[in-house]
Coordinates of C-alpha atoms in Angstrom, one line a residue:
X1 CA 0.0 -0.3 -0.3
X2 CA 3.4 2.2 1.1
X3 CA 4.4 1.5 -2.4
X4 CA 1.0 2.4 -4.7
X5 CA 1.3 5.9 -2.7
X6 CA 4.2 6.8 -4.4
X7 CA 3.6 5.7 -7.7
X8 CA 0.1 7.4 -7.7
X9 CA 2.0 10.6 -7.1
X10 CA 5.1 9.9 -9.9
X11 CA 2.4 8.5 -12.0
X12 CA -0.4 11.4 -11.9
X13 CA 2.2 14.1 -11.5
X14 CA 1.2 15.9 -14.3
X15 CA 0.5 16.5 -18.1
X16 CA 3.9 16.2 -19.1
X17 CA 4.8 20.0 -20.7
X18 CA 7.9 20.5 -21.8
X19 CA 7.9 23.9 -19.5
X20 CA 8.6 20.9 -16.9
X21 CA 11.8 20.7 -14.8
X22 CA 12.5 17.2 -15.8
X23 CA 15.7 16.1 -13.8
X24 CA 14.3 17.6 -10.7
X25 CA 11.6 14.1 -10.4
X26 CA 14.1 12.1 -11.0
X27 CA 15.1 9.6 -9.0
X28 CA 18.6 7.7 -7.8
X29 CA 18.9 4.0 -7.2
X30 CA 19.1 3.3 -3.8
X31 CA 21.6 3.6 -1.5
X32 CA 24.0 1.2 0.1
X33 CA 24.1 2.9 3.3
X34 CA 22.5 1.8 6.1
X35 CA 22.5 3.3 9.9
X36 CA 25.2 1.2 10.9
X37 CA 27.3 1.6 7.5
X38 CA 31.2 0.3 7.2
X39 CA 33.2 3.5 7.0
X40 CA 37.4 4.1 7.8
X41 CA 37.2 0.2 8.5
X42 CA 34.7 0.8 11.1
X43 CA 30.5 1.6 12.2
X44 CA 29.7 5.5 12.1
X45 CA 25.9 7.0 12.1
X46 CA 24.9 8.8 9.3
X47 CA 24.7 12.7 9.4
X48 CA 21.5 14.4 9.6
X49 CA 22.4 15.0 6.3
X50 CA 22.9 11.7 5.3
X51 CA 19.9 10.1 7.0
X52 CA 17.6 12.4 4.6
X53 CA 19.4 11.4 1.6
X54 CA 19.2 7.7 2.6
X55 CA 14.8 8.5 3.4
X56 CA 14.7 10.2 0.0
X57 CA 16.6 7.7 -2.1
X58 CA 16.0 4.2 0.1
X59 CA 12.6 2.5 -1.4
X60 CA 9.3 1.6 0.5
X61 CA 8.3 -2.1 1.0
X62 CA 4.6 -2.9 -0.5
X63 CA 2.2 -5.4 1.2
X64 CA 3.4 -7.5 -2.2
X65 CA 6.3 -7.3 -1.6
X66 CA 7.5 -4.5 -3.8
X67 CA 10.3 -1.5 -3.7
X68 CA 8.9 1.9 -5.1
X69 CA 10.3 5.6 -4.6
X70 CA 8.5 7.9 -2.8
X71 CA 7.9 10.9 -4.5
X72 CA 10.6 13.4 -2.9
X73 CA 10.3 17.6 -4.2
X74 CA 13.2 19.7 -5.2
X75 CA 15.8 19.9 -2.8
X76 CA 15.3 24.4 -1.5
X77 CA 18.6 24.5 -3.1
X78 CA 17.8 22.8 -6.1
X79 CA 14.9 25.7 -6.8
X80 CA 17.1 28.9 -6.1
X81 CA 19.6 27.2 -8.3
X82 CA 17.0 27.5 -11.5
X83 CA 15.4 30.7 -10.1
X84 CA 18.3 32.8 -10.9
X85 CA 19.7 30.8 -13.8
X86 CA 16.6 29.9 -15.9
X87 CA 14.5 32.5 -17.7
X88 CA 10.7 32.3 -17.0
X89 CA 7.0 32.7 -18.3
X90 CA 5.8 34.2 -15.8
X91 CA 6.7 35.4 -12.4
X92 CA 4.3 35.2 -10.1
X93 CA 4.6 37.0 -6.5
X94 CA 3.1 36.1 -3.5
X95 CA 2.8 32.3 -2.5
X96 CA -0.1 32.4 -0.8
X97 CA -3.6 30.5 -1.9
X98 CA -4.0 32.3 -4.5
X99 CA -0.3 33.0 -6.1
X100 CA -0.1 29.2 -5.9
X101 CA -3.1 28.8 -7.5
X102 CA -1.3 30.6 -10.0
X103 CA 1.8 28.9 -10.3
X104 CA -0.5 25.6 -10.6
X105 CA -2.8 26.6 -13.2
X106 CA -0.1 28.4 -15.5
X107 CA 2.5 25.9 -15.4
X108 CA -0.3 23.3 -15.8
X109 CA -1.2 25.3 -19.4
X110 CA 2.9 24.9 -20.7
X111 CA 4.1 28.3 -19.1
X112 CA 6.9 28.0 -17.2
X113 CA 6.3 29.8 -14.1
X114 CA 8.3 30.4 -11.3
X115 CA 6.5 31.6 -7.6
X116 CA 8.7 33.7 -4.7
X117 CA 7.1 34.1 -1.3
X118 CA 8.9 36.6 0.8
X119 CA 8.3 35.0 4.8
X120 CA 6.7 31.2 4.3
X121 CA 4.0 29.8 1.7
X122 CA 0.5 30.4 3.3
X123 CA 1.9 32.4 6.1
X124 CA -0.8 35.1 5.5
X125 CA -4.2 35.9 5.2
X126 CA -4.7 32.2 3.9
X127 CA -3.2 30.8 7.1
X128 CA -5.6 33.0 9.2
X129 CA -9.3 32.0 8.0
X130 CA -12.1 31.2 9.4
X131 CA -11.1 27.4 7.7
X132 CA -14.3 27.4 5.9
X133 CA -15.5 26.6 2.3
X134 CA -18.3 28.5 1.5
X135 CA -20.2 30.4 -0.6
X136 CA -21.4 32.9 1.9
X137 CA -24.7 32.3 3.1
X138 CA -25.1 35.7 4.7
X139 CA -24.1 36.9 0.9
X140 CA -27.2 35.4 -0.5
X141 CA -30.2 36.8 1.6
X142 CA -28.8 40.1 0.5
X143 CA -29.5 38.9 -2.6
X144 CA -32.8 38.3 -2.4
X145 CA -33.6 41.3 -0.2
X146 CA -32.1 44.5 -2.1
X147 CA -32.4 41.6 -5.8
X148 CA -28.7 41.9 -6.0
X149 CA -27.5 39.6 -8.9
X150 CA -23.8 40.6 -7.9
X151 CA -24.4 39.0 -4.5
X152 CA -26.3 36.7 -5.8
X153 CA -23.2 35.5 -8.7
X154 CA -20.6 35.7 -6.0
X155 CA -22.6 33.2 -3.9
X156 CA -23.6 31.5 -6.9
X157 CA -19.2 30.9 -8.1
X158 CA -18.0 30.1 -4.5
X159 CA -20.7 27.2 -3.9
X160 CA -19.1 25.3 -7.4
X161 CA -15.4 26.3 -6.4
X162 CA -16.6 24.6 -2.9
X163 CA -16.8 22.0 -4.9
X164 CA -13.6 21.6 -6.8
X165 CA -12.0 22.4 -3.3
X166 CA -13.9 19.7 -2.0
X167 CA -12.9 17.2 -4.5
X168 CA -9.4 18.4 -5.2
X169 CA -7.8 17.3 -1.4
X170 CA -11.2 14.8 0.0
X171 CA -8.1 14.0 2.4
X172 CA -8.0 17.6 3.9
X173 CA -11.1 19.3 3.1
X174 CA -14.6 18.1 4.2
X175 CA -18.4 18.9 4.8
X176 CA -19.4 20.1 7.9
X177 CA -22.4 20.6 9.2
X178 CA -23.7 23.7 10.6
X179 CA -26.7 24.7 13.0
X180 CA -28.6 27.5 13.0
X181 CA -30.5 28.0 16.4
X182 CA -33.9 29.1 16.1
X183 CA -35.5 31.4 19.6
X184 CA -38.3 33.0 17.3
X185 CA -41.2 31.0 15.8
X186 CA -41.4 32.9 13.0
X187 CA -37.8 32.2 12.1
X188 CA -37.9 28.6 11.1
X189 CA -39.7 29.0 7.8
X190 CA -37.4 31.7 7.1
X191 CA -34.1 30.2 7.7
X192 CA -35.4 27.3 6.4
X193 CA -35.9 28.8 3.1
X194 CA -33.3 30.8 2.7
X195 CA -30.8 27.6 3.6
X196 CA -33.0 25.9 0.8
X197 CA -32.3 28.1 -1.2
X198 CA -28.4 27.8 -0.7
X199 CA -29.0 24.1 -1.1
X200 CA -30.7 24.8 -4.6
X201 CA -28.2 27.9 -5.8
X202 CA -25.1 24.7 -5.5
X203 CA -27.5 21.9 -7.1
X204 CA -25.4 22.4 -10.0
X205 CA -22.2 21.1 -8.3
X206 CA -23.8 18.9 -5.7
X207 CA -21.1 18.4 -2.6
X208 CA -22.6 18.5 0.5
X209 CA -25.6 16.3 2.1
X210 CA -29.2 18.9 2.0
X211 CA -30.4 20.7 4.3
X212 CA -33.0 20.3 6.5
X213 CA -35.0 21.0 9.8
X214 CA -34.0 19.8 13.7
X215 CA -36.2 19.6 16.3
X216 CA -35.5 20.8 19.9
X217 CA -34.8 17.7 20.8
X218 CA -32.8 16.2 18.2
X219 CA -30.4 19.6 18.1
X220 CA -29.7 19.2 22.2
X221 CA -28.7 15.7 21.5
X222 CA -26.3 17.2 18.6
X223 CA -25.5 20.8 20.4
X224 CA -25.4 19.5 24.3
X225 CA -23.5 22.6 25.1
X226 CA -26.6 24.9 23.4
X227 CA -29.3 26.9 25.5
X228 CA -32.6 25.1 25.6
X229 CA -34.2 28.1 27.0
X230 CA -36.7 29.1 24.0
X231 CA -35.6 26.8 21.9
X232 CA -37.8 26.4 18.8
X233 CA -35.5 24.2 16.8
X234 CA -32.6 24.4 14.6
X235 CA -31.9 24.4 10.6
X236 CA -28.8 22.5 9.4
X237 CA -27.2 23.2 6.5
X238 CA -24.0 22.1 5.1
X239 CA -20.3 23.7 4.4
X240 CA -16.6 23.0 3.7
X241 CA -14.0 23.0 6.0
X242 CA -10.5 23.1 5.7
X243 CA -6.8 23.3 7.2
X244 CA -5.8 26.6 5.6
X245 CA -2.5 26.4 5.8
X246 CA -1.7 23.0 4.9
X247 CA -4.3 22.9 1.5
X248 CA -2.5 26.7 0.3
X249 CA 1.3 25.0 1.1
X250 CA -0.3 21.4 -0.7
X251 CA -1.4 24.1 -4.1
X252 CA 2.5 25.0 -3.7
X253 CA 3.7 22.0 -3.4
X254 CA 1.6 20.6 -6.1
X255 CA 2.9 23.5 -8.8
X256 CA 6.4 22.2 -7.6
X257 CA 5.4 18.8 -8.4
X258 CA 4.0 19.9 -12.4
X259 CA 7.5 21.8 -12.9
X260 CA 6.9 25.4 -11.3
X261 CA 10.2 26.8 -9.9
X262 CA 9.1 28.1 -5.8
X263 CA 10.4 29.1 -3.3
X264 CA 10.3 30.9 0.0
X265 CA 12.0 33.1 2.1
X266 CA 12.9 35.4 -1.1
X267 CA 11.6 38.6 -1.1
X268 CA 11.2 41.3 -4.3
X269 CA 13.0 44.4 -3.8
X270 CA 12.4 46.2 -7.4
X271 CA 11.1 45.0 -10.3
X272 CA 13.1 45.0 -13.3
X273 CA 11.6 47.2 -16.9
X274 CA 12.8 46.7 -20.6
X275 CA 14.4 49.9 -21.6
X276 CA 12.8 50.3 -24.5
X277 CA 9.4 49.4 -23.8
X278 CA 9.2 50.2 -20.1
X279 CA 6.9 47.1 -19.1
X280 CA 8.0 45.3 -16.2
X281 CA 10.1 42.0 -17.4
X282 CA 11.4 40.3 -13.9
X283 CA 12.2 41.1 -10.0
X284 CA 15.3 41.7 -8.6
X285 CA 15.2 39.0 -5.4
X286 CA 16.4 38.6 -2.1
X287 CA 17.1 35.1 -0.2
X288 CA 16.4 36.1 3.7
X289 CA 18.3 33.1 5.1
X290 CA 21.7 34.6 3.1
X291 CA 21.2 38.2 2.0
X292 CA 22.2 36.9 -1.5
X293 CA 20.3 39.2 -3.9
X294 CA 19.8 38.3 -8.3
X295 CA 17.5 38.9 -10.8
X296 CA 14.5 37.4 -12.2
X297 CA 14.0 37.5 -15.7
X298 CA 10.1 36.8 -16.9
X299 CA 7.7 37.6 -19.5
X300 CA 4.8 38.6 -17.2
X301 CA 5.0 39.6 -13.7
X302 CA 2.3 38.6 -11.5
X303 CA 1.1 40.5 -8.4
X304 CA -0.4 38.2 -6.0
X305 CA 0.4 39.6 -2.4
X306 CA -2.8 39.7 -0.8
X307 CA -3.1 43.0 1.8
X308 CA 0.9 43.9 0.3
X309 CA -0.3 44.2 -3.0
X310 CA 0.0 47.9 -2.9
X311 CA 3.9 47.9 -2.5
X312 CA 4.6 45.8 -5.1
X313 CA 1.9 48.3 -7.4
X314 CA 4.3 50.8 -6.6
X315 CA 7.7 49.4 -7.3
X316 CA 6.2 49.5 -11.0
X317 CA 4.5 52.8 -10.5
X318 CA 5.4 54.9 -7.1
X319 CA 2.0 57.0 -8.1
X320 CA -0.3 54.3 -7.8
X321 CA -3.5 54.6 -6.6
X322 CA -3.9 52.4 -3.5
X323 CA -6.3 49.9 -3.8
X324 CA -5.8 47.7 -0.7
X325 CA -8.3 48.7 2.5
X326 CA -7.5 45.8 5.2
X327 CA -9.7 44.6 7.5
X328 CA -9.0 42.7 10.3
X329 CA -10.9 39.4 11.7
X330 CA -10.0 37.6 15.3
X331 CA -10.8 34.4 16.0
X332 CA -10.2 32.7 19.4
X333 CA -9.9 29.2 20.5
X334 CA -10.7 26.6 23.2
X335 CA -10.8 23.5 24.2
X336 CA -12.5 20.4 22.2
X337 CA -15.4 20.0 24.8
X338 CA -17.2 23.4 24.1
X339 CA -18.5 21.9 20.6
X340 CA -19.4 19.0 19.1
X341 CA -17.1 17.2 17.4
X342 CA -18.5 17.5 13.9
X343 CA -21.2 19.5 14.2
X344 CA -20.4 24.0 14.1
X345 CA -22.7 26.6 15.0
X346 CA -23.6 29.9 13.4
X347 CA -24.9 33.0 15.4
X348 CA -26.7 34.4 12.0
X349 CA -27.0 37.8 14.0
X350 CA -24.9 39.5 16.3
X351 CA -25.7 42.0 18.8
X352 CA -24.0 44.5 15.8
X353 CA -25.3 42.6 12.7
X354 CA -22.4 40.7 11.6
X355 CA -22.0 37.0 11.8
X356 CA -20.4 34.6 14.2
X357 CA -19.6 30.6 13.8
X358 CA -18.4 28.8 16.4
X359 CA -16.6 25.6 14.4
X360 CA -14.7 22.2 16.2
X361 CA -11.5 22.3 14.4
X362 CA -8.3 20.4 14.4
X363 CA -9.7 19.0 17.8
X364 CA -10.4 21.8 19.3
X365 CA -12.9 24.6 19.1
X366 CA -12.8 27.7 16.8
X367 CA -14.8 31.0 17.3
X368 CA -15.0 34.1 15.3
X369 CA -14.8 36.5 13.0
X370 CA -14.4 40.2 14.1
X371 CA -14.1 42.9 10.8
X372 CA -12.4 46.4 11.7
X373 CA -9.9 48.1 10.1
X374 CA -5.9 47.2 10.9
X375 CA -3.0 48.5 9.8
X376 CA -1.0 46.4 7.5
X377 CA 1.5 44.1 9.2
X378 CA 2.5 40.5 8.7
X379 CA 1.7 40.0 11.8
X380 CA -1.6 41.4 13.8
X381 CA -2.8 41.5 16.7
X382 CA -5.9 40.6 18.6
X383 CA -6.8 42.8 20.7
X384 CA -8.9 42.3 24.3
X385 CA -11.9 44.4 23.4
X386 CA -12.4 42.3 19.9
X387 CA -12.0 39.0 21.8
X388 CA -13.9 39.8 24.9
X389 CA -16.6 40.6 22.0
X390 CA -16.3 37.2 20.4
X391 CA -17.4 35.6 24.0
X392 CA -20.2 37.5 24.7
X393 CA -22.0 36.7 21.9
X394 CA -20.8 32.7 22.4
X395 CA -22.6 33.0 25.8
X396 CA -25.6 33.8 24.5
X397 CA -26.1 30.8 23.1
X398 CA -24.3 28.6 25.2
X399 CA -25.1 26.6 28.4
X400 CA -21.8 27.2 30.2
X401 CA -20.3 30.4 29.4
X402 CA -16.0 30.7 28.4
X403 CA -14.2 33.2 30.5
X404 CA -10.8 33.9 30.1
X405 CA -9.7 30.8 31.8
X406 CA -11.1 28.9 28.9
X407 CA -8.6 30.7 26.3
X408 CA -5.9 28.9 24.8
X409 CA -5.4 31.1 21.4
X410 CA -6.3 34.3 20.0
X411 CA -5.1 35.7 16.2
X412 CA -5.9 38.1 14.1
X413 CA -6.0 37.6 9.8
X414 CA -6.0 40.5 7.6
X415 CA -8.8 40.4 4.2
X416 CA -8.1 42.5 1.4
X417 CA -11.2 44.1 0.7
X418 CA -10.1 46.2 -2.5
X419 CA -11.8 49.0 -4.4
X420 CA -12.5 48.8 -8.0
X421 CA -9.7 50.3 -10.1
X422 CA -12.2 51.0 -12.5
X423 CA -14.9 52.3 -10.1
X424 CA -11.8 54.7 -8.8
X425 CA -11.0 56.3 -12.5
X426 CA -15.0 57.1 -12.2
X427 CA -14.6 59.1 -9.2
X428 CA -16.1 56.8 -6.5
X429 CA -13.9 54.6 -4.3
X430 CA -16.4 51.7 -3.3
X431 CA -15.2 48.1 -1.9
X432 CA -15.2 45.8 -4.5
X433 CA -17.0 42.0 -3.5
X434 CA -15.4 39.7 -6.3
X435 CA -11.3 39.9 -7.0
X436 CA -9.8 42.5 -8.9
X437 CA -7.9 41.7 -11.4
X438 CA -5.5 44.7 -12.7
X439 CA -3.1 45.7 -15.7
X440 CA -0.7 48.5 -14.9
X441 CA -0.5 51.1 -17.7
X442 CA 3.0 51.8 -17.1
X443 CA 4.6 48.2 -16.8
X444 CA 2.0 46.3 -17.6
X445 CA 2.2 44.5 -14.4
X446 CA -1.1 42.1 -13.2
X447 CA -1.9 42.3 -10.4
X448 CA -4.7 40.5 -8.8
X449 CA -6.5 40.6 -5.2
X450 CA -9.5 40.3 -3.1
X451 CA -12.0 37.6 -3.1
X452 CA -11.8 34.9 -0.9
X453 CA -10.0 31.6 -0.1
X454 CA -12.6 29.3 -1.7
X455 CA -12.6 31.4 -5.1
X456 CA -8.9 31.1 -5.4
X457 CA -8.8 28.5 -8.3
X458 CA -11.3 31.3 -9.8
X459 CA -9.1 33.8 -9.0
X460 CA -6.1 32.1 -10.5
X461 CA -8.2 30.9 -13.7
X462 CA -9.3 34.7 -14.6
X463 CA -5.7 36.1 -13.7
X464 CA -4.0 33.2 -16.3
X465 CA -6.6 34.1 -19.0
X466 CA -5.9 37.8 -18.7
X467 CA -2.0 37.1 -18.6
X468 CA -2.6 35.4 -22.1
X469 CA -4.9 38.1 -23.3
X470 CA -2.3 40.9 -22.9
X471 CA 0.6 38.4 -23.7
X472 CA -1.6 36.3 -27.0
X473 CA 2.5 35.8 -27.7
X474 CA 2.7 33.0 -25.3
X475 CA 0.4 30.8 -27.4
X476 CA 2.3 31.5 -30.9
X477 CA 4.5 27.7 -30.5
X478 CA 1.5 25.9 -29.3
X479 CA 2.7 24.7 -26.1
X480 CA 0.5 26.6 -24.0
X481 CA -3.2 25.7 -23.7
X482 CA -5.0 28.5 -23.3
X483 CA -8.1 27.0 -21.1
X484 CA -7.7 26.2 -17.7
X485 CA -7.6 22.4 -16.7
X486 CA -7.3 22.6 -13.2
X487 CA -11.2 22.4 -12.4
X488 CA -11.5 19.1 -10.0
X489 CA -7.6 18.4 -10.6
X490 CA -6.5 16.7 -7.4
X491 CA -3.7 17.8 -5.3
X492 CA -0.6 16.1 -4.1
X493 CA -1.4 13.5 -1.6
X494 CA -5.3 12.8 -3.1
X495 CA -4.5 9.3 -4.7
X496 CA -4.9 10.7 -8.2
X497 CA -4.3 7.8 -10.1
X498 CA -6.8 5.8 -7.5
X499 CA -4.4 3.3 -6.7
X500 CA -3.5 3.6 -3.2
X501 CA -6.7 3.7 -1.8
X502 CA -9.3 4.2 -4.1
X503 CA -9.7 7.8 -2.3
X504 CA -11.1 5.5 0.8
X505 CA -8.5 7.4 2.7
X506 CA -9.5 5.4 5.7
X507 CA -7.5 2.8 4.6
X508 CA -4.4 4.9 4.7
X509 CA -5.3 5.1 8.5
X510 CA -6.2 1.6 8.8
X511 CA -2.3 0.7 8.1
X512 CA -1.0 3.2 10.1
X513 CA -2.7 1.8 13.0
X514 CA -1.8 -1.7 12.3
X515 CA 1.3 -1.5 10.1
X516 CA 3.2 0.8 12.1
X517 CA 1.3 0.5 15.5
X518 CA 0.1 4.2 15.5
X519 CA -2.1 5.6 17.7
X520 CA -5.4 6.4 16.6
X521 CA -5.7 10.2 17.1
X522 CA -2.3 10.3 15.4
X523 CA -3.4 8.7 12.1
X524 CA -6.2 10.9 12.0
X525 CA -4.6 13.4 12.3
X526 CA -2.3 11.9 9.7
X527 CA -4.0 11.3 6.8
X528 CA -6.2 14.6 7.8
X529 CA -2.9 16.5 7.0
X530 CA -0.8 14.4 3.7
X531 CA -3.4 12.0 2.5
X532 CA -1.4 9.3 0.7
X533 CA 1.8 11.1 1.9
X534 CA 1.1 10.4 5.4
X535 CA 2.8 6.7 4.7
X536 CA 6.3 8.7 4.3
X537 CA 5.7 10.3 7.5
X538 CA 5.3 6.9 9.3
X539 CA 8.1 5.4 7.8
X540 CA 10.1 8.2 9.8
X541 CA 8.8 6.8 12.7
X542 CA 9.6 3.2 11.0
X543 CA 13.1 4.0 10.8
X544 CA 14.1 6.7 13.7
X545 CA 15.5 9.9 13.4
X546 CA 18.7 12.1 14.5
X547 CA 18.3 10.8 18.5
X548 CA 15.1 9.0 18.1
X549 CA 15.0 5.3 18.0
X550 CA 12.9 3.4 15.4
X551 CA 9.5 2.7 15.4
X552 CA 9.2 5.8 18.3
X553 CA 6.4 8.1 17.5
X554 CA 7.7 11.1 19.8
X555 CA 4.6 13.7 19.7
X556 CA 5.4 17.7 20.4
X557 CA 3.3 17.7 22.8
X558 CA 1.6 15.5 25.2
X559 CA -2.2 16.1 24.7
X560 CA -2.4 17.0 20.7
X561 CA -1.3 14.2 17.8
X562 CA 1.3 16.2 16.1
X563 CA 4.3 14.0 15.6
X564 CA 9.0 14.9 15.9
X565 CA 8.6 12.8 12.4
X566 CA 7.0 16.2 11.1
X567 CA 9.2 18.4 11.7
X568 CA 11.7 15.7 9.2
X569 CA 9.3 15.4 7.0
X570 CA 8.7 19.2 7.1
X571 CA 12.5 20.5 6.1
X572 CA 13.2 17.4 3.8
X573 CA 9.6 17.6 1.9
X574 CA 8.1 20.8 2.4
X575 CA 10.5 23.7 2.7
X576 CA 10.1 24.2 6.5
X577 CA 13.3 26.6 7.1
X578 CA 11.9 28.3 10.8
X579 CA 10.4 27.2 13.7
X580 CA 7.0 28.6 13.2
X581 CA 7.1 26.9 10.0
X582 CA 6.2 23.5 11.7
X583 CA 4.4 24.9 14.7
X584 CA 2.1 27.5 12.7
X585 CA 2.0 26.3 9.6
X586 CA 2.6 22.6 8.7
X587 CA 1.3 21.6 12.4
X588 CA -1.0 24.2 13.2
X589 CA -0.3 24.3 17.0
X590 CA 0.3 27.7 17.9
X591 CA -3.4 28.6 15.9
X592 CA -4.8 25.8 18.7
X593 CA -2.7 25.9 21.7
X594 CA -0.4 29.0 22.1
X595 CA 1.3 27.5 25.9
X596 CA 1.7 24.2 24.1
X597 CA 3.9 25.9 21.2
X598 CA 5.8 27.7 23.5
X599 CA 6.3 24.3 24.9
X600 CA 7.6 22.7 21.9
X601 CA 9.4 25.3 20.7
X602 CA 13.4 24.0 22.5
X603 CA 12.7 20.6 20.9
X604 CA 11.5 22.1 17.4
X605 CA 14.4 24.3 17.6
X606 CA 16.6 21.1 18.3
X607 CA 15.7 19.6 15.5
X608 CA 15.6 21.6 13.4
X609 CA 18.9 22.5 14.6
X610 CA 20.5 19.4 14.4
X611 CA 19.0 18.8 10.4
X612 CA 20.3 21.9 9.4
X613 CA 22.9 22.8 10.9
X614 CA 22.8 25.4 12.5
X615 CA 25.0 27.5 15.1
X616 CA 24.3 27.6 19.1
X617 CA 24.1 31.4 17.8
X618 CA 21.6 30.8 15.0
X619 CA 19.8 28.3 17.5
X620 CA 18.8 31.1 20.2
X621 CA 17.7 33.7 17.6
X622 CA 15.8 31.4 16.6
X623 CA 14.3 29.8 19.7
X624 CA 13.9 33.8 20.2
X625 CA 12.2 34.3 17.2
X626 CA 10.0 31.8 17.8
X627 CA 8.5 33.1 20.8
X628 CA 8.2 37.2 19.7
X629 CA 5.3 35.3 17.0
X630 CA 3.8 33.3 19.8
X631 CA 3.4 36.8 21.8
X632 CA 0.8 38.0 18.7
X633 CA -1.2 35.6 19.1
X634 CA -1.6 36.4 23.2
X635 CA -4.2 38.3 25.0
X636 CA -4.0 40.4 28.2
X637 CA -6.4 38.2 30.3
X638 CA -6.4 40.6 32.7
X639 CA -8.7 42.5 30.3
X640 CA -11.2 39.6 29.8
X641 CA -14.4 38.2 31.2
X642 CA -14.2 36.9 34.5
X643 CA -16.7 33.8 35.2

């Protein structure tokens, strides 16, 4: 079964475009090294670097006895080498969900594509969402009451894309029932009709069960912590749920597997322009780890940097009118017992007229979000006022009130609300609900911004369509497809060839429990995070690593299912370069439980330091940087509600 895993990911690694860096996917025959190899007449242990290389070139044994090589992504050094030496059709700036989506779409169509991210993949807005894959049921309500076709079209598009996301990574993304509690009789038919309309709009792409009414007894059985006094019943409707950062990372890794050259911690410091035409034809970049700078040449440059879009736009035109209006959304985390494991709750109208979600996520309870103005920053921080608001609204609906002592994490994310540049030309600064694509008049820089997580694929498709519209010469040699092919295209780890488990991912979990003897919670977590590649993580457990003996499944924290072996896998296969790349994004421990993440920092620094050859001084700096990051996810509890 483990062997089938890698066969599947290799057989379906892409359409074989000429732009693919085929050598980066070729694997060497197994080495003759072992954990106790002969050296100078004696036995020695492999170095950390040799251990990584050994696992990259050592086959995994299948149940039928055959041996196959696991798929390995190109190393970061190999990616940087390509970025320094090759010329590209498209350079994407920004490695969030949209930038990664553009890179994937462009590469699949046959455009030689590069993508650089100044921080880590999906470290910004893409990793700080409400974790829902949704059409926006409240926008549908607006569409009907205000006869607003724009809102209706937005919901329709998002619901179509919801179906794609659930299909593209079915091991990670799944339907989630969400309860609308009803305390007035007249609201029963109102919300029932609204939920049925939501189903109807999504009917062309049926991807979740239908909504239904639930009586009081059943509602309290399904959500026992819900306040029962005055309850008239509930409406259950369905949306999708995801692990947003891992989803964004998987899109980026799939783009790399298709042949795109990608790198995190590479920042654009200026744009290059053709001296004859004045058009943007590349970027000057800096490796933020080494300080090394170089130029990347590209026929087209796409700005997909979200809330930071105006900064890149002003590299092209210092006089460009700013488009971005950042809005902060705060989320707070509570222990798992505040919500059922498989049922969410929506407060359709808070005291100030907004929507509040109360959702199970990654073994904890997520509540949010707020909506307030914020300065543009990579690390927005929640305020006590915003956290108090969420707690107060939550307590209106629960039998057991949440209080400061129940808070285990709090974090904020910025949404890039965008002014429509066409309307700015007409003299108005109205914000657009849809995504906006701008082609600058000065340098033909293409900027994509706005929109929402659920529609990332459509945003990427529209962007590449615009690239080909503006640069028709890219279609001249016939190697580039004018049509996107990302719809329902499965991502890395999704059993794309269907030969691992026929996409019945519970079979992977059974293998992890039975063959690798991993606990049930760990097995479930690995499958949900990695899909078929969970078996590769399990191989690290089986083989042992650094100072950990073979077969020892050591956790990063005793309360959570995240393994130390995931640190090794993330460094080797997922471009993790900093402790917070592990604790905040490859695993989500920092977003779930700040204190647990803080406790795990020293061990993560030790593992990464041994693998990456960090000096004592660098280890000290990395630890301090990680702890400083965690402070942005804290809020002063003395200012919060008390029981």
